[in-house]
Structures are given as structure tokens and as C-alpha cells.
Tab-separated table of C-alpha atoms in Angstrom:
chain	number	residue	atom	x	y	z
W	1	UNK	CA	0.000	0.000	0.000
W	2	UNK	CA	1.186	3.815	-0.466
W	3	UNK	CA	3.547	4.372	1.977
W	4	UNK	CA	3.007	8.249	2.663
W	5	UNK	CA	6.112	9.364	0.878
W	6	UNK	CA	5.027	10.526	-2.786
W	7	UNK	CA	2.647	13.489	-1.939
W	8	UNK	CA	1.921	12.880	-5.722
W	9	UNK	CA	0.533	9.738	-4.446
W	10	UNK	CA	-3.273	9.842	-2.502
W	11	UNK	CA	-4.137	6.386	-2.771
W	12	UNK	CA	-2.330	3.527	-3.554
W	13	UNK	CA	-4.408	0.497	-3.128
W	14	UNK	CA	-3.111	-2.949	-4.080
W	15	UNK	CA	-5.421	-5.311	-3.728
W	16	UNK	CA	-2.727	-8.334	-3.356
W	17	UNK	CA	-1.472	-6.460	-0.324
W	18	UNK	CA	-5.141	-6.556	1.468
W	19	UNK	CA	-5.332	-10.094	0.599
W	20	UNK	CA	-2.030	-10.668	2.083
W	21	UNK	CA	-2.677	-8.530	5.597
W	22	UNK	CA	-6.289	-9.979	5.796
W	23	UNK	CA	-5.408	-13.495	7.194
W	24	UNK	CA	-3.350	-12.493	9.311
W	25	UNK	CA	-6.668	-10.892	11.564
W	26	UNK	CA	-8.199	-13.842	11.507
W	27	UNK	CA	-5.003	-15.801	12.546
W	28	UNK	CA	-5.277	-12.825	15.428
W	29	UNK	CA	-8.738	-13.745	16.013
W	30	UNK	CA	-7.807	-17.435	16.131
W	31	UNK	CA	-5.150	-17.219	18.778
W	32	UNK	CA	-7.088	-14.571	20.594
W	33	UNK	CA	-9.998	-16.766	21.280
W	34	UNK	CA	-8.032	-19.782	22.178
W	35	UNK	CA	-6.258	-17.352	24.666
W	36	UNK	CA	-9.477	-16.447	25.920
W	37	UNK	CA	-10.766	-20.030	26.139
W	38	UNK	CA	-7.763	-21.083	28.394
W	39	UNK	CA	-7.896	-17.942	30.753
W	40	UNK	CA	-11.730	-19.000	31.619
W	41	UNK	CA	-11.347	-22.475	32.058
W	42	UNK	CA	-7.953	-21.720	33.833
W	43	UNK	CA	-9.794	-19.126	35.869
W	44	UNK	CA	-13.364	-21.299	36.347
W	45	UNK	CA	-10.986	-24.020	37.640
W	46	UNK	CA	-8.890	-22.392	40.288
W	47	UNK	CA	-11.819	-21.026	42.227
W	48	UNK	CA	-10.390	-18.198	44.409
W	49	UNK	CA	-6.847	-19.455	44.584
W	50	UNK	CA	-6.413	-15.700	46.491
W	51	UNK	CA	-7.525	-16.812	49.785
W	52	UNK	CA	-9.888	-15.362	51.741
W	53	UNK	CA	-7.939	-13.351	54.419
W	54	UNK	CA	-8.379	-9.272	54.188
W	55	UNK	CA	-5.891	-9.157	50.884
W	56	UNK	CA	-7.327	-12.075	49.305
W	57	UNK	CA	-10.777	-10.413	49.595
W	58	UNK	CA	-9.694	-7.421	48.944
W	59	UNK	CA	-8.138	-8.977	45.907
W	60	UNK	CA	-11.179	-10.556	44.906
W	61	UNK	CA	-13.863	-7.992	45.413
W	62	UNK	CA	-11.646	-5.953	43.237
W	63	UNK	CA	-10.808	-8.237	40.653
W	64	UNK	CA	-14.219	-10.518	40.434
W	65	UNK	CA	-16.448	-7.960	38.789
W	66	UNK	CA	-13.761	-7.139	36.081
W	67	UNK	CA	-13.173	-10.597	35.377
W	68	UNK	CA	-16.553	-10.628	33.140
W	69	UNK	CA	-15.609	-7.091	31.718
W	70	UNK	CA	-12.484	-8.543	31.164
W	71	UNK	CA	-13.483	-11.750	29.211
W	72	UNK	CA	-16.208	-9.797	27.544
W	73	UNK	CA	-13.438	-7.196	26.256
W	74	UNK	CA	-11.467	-9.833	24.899
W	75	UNK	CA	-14.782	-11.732	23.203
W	76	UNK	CA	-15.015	-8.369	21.289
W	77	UNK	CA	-11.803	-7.902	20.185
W	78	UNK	CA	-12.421	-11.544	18.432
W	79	UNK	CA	-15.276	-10.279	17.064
W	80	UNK	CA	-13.316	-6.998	15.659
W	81	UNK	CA	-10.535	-8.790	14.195
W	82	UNK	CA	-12.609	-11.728	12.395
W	83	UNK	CA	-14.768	-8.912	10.751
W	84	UNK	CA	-11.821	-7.115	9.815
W	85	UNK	CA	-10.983	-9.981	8.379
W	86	UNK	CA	-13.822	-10.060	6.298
W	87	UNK	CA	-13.985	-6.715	5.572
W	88	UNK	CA	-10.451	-6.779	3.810
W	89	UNK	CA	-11.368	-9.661	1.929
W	90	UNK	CA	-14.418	-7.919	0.485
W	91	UNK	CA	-12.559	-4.646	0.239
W	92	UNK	CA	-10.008	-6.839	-1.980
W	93	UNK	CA	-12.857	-7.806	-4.012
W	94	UNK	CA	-14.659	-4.789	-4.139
W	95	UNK	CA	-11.992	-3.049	-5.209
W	96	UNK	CA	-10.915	-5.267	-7.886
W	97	UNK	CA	-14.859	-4.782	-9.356
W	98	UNK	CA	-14.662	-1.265	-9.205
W	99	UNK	CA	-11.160	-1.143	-11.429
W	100	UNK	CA	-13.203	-3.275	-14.093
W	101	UNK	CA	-16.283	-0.768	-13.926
W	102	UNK	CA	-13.820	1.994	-14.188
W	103	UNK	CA	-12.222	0.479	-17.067
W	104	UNK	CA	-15.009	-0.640	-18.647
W	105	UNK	CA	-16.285	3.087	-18.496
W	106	UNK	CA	-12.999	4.384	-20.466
W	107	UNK	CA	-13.037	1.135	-23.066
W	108	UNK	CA	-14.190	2.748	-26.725
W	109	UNK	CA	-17.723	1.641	-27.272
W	110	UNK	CA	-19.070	0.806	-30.907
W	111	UNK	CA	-22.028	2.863	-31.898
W	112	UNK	CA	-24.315	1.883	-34.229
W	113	UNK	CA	-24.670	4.081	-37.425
W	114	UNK	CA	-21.806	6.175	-37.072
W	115	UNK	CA	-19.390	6.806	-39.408
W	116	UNK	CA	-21.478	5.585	-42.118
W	117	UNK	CA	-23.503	3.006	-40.741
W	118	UNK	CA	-20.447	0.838	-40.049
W	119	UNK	CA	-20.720	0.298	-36.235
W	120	UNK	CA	-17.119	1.389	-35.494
W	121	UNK	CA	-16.057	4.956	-33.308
């Protein structure tokens, strides 16, 4: 993709770039989850492994309700890389449909009857 140094240069879009950089979010997305999986079950299967004297429930009553937020967090920033995922893919695509239409726009059409009824422009 442009990389910011020709001011000449707005937009650079290569589409085999976006399709190169757009597995690698869902390869995020992959690990991320399996990251989060562990950390639950890890988490679900120690109990309170804190304690319960005044630090370990101070621990806990500070760290308990942000365990959810936490997970939750986490569970959305799956979410955001698998769709950016997607959304590069389609961008890819989109973009490469767009370069035909544009082409296809500046491509010299036949017209019927002119220049003596032959067809050609």
C-alpha cells in the first residue's frame, strides 16, 4: 500500500497487499480466542486461589467484577478482528470490481450508425 512518501501519491491500493494482511486478523482472532478459552477455564478451575484473608478479599472484590468485563473485552476484540478480516477480503474484491467498472467506463464503445452506418467509433 502507499507508503506516505510521494505526496503525488493519494491512494495507492493494491489489492494483493489486502489479501495478504487480511489473514493475518483472523489468525489474530484465532489465537485470541483460544487465549481467551484457556484464561476461563484456567480461571473457572482455580476457584479463588487468592484466599480469603483481608488481601485475598480485597483482591477478589476488586478483581471478580472485572473478570466478566475482562473476558467480555477480549470476546469483542475476536469479534473486531474476524470482521476485519472479512472486511479486507471484500474490500479486496470490491476493489478489484470497481477497477473493471472503471475500465469498462474508459473502453471505446461501438455505436451503431456512425461513421457511415459501419458500427465502429
Amino acid at each position: 500500500m502507499g507508503d506516505g512518501k510521494d505526496p503525488d501519491k493519494v491512494l495507492d491500493i493494491r489489492t494483493a497487499d489486502i489479501k495478504r494482511a487480511a489473514p493475518d486478523f483472523h489468525k489474530g482472532a484465532e489465537d485470541l480466542s483460544k487465549a481467551l478459552t484457556a484464561l476461563v477455564k484456567s480461571l473457572d478451575g482455580l476457584g479463588e486461589p487468592w484466599g480469603h484473608d483481608k488481601q485475598g478479599n480485597e483482591f477478589g472484590n476488586a478483581y471478580k467484577p472485572l473478570q466478566k468485563k475482562i473476558e467480555s473485552a477480549a470476546g469483542v476484540l475476536v469479534l473486531g478482528l474476524t470482521s476485519i478480516h472479512e472486511a479486507m477480503a471484500d474490500m479486496a474484491d470490491g476493489h478489484v470490481d470497481h477497477d473493471e467498472l472503471v475500465a469498462g467506463v474508459f473502453t471505446e464503445v461501438k455505436v451503431p450508425g456512425k461513421d457511415g452506418g459501419t458500427g465502429e467509433h
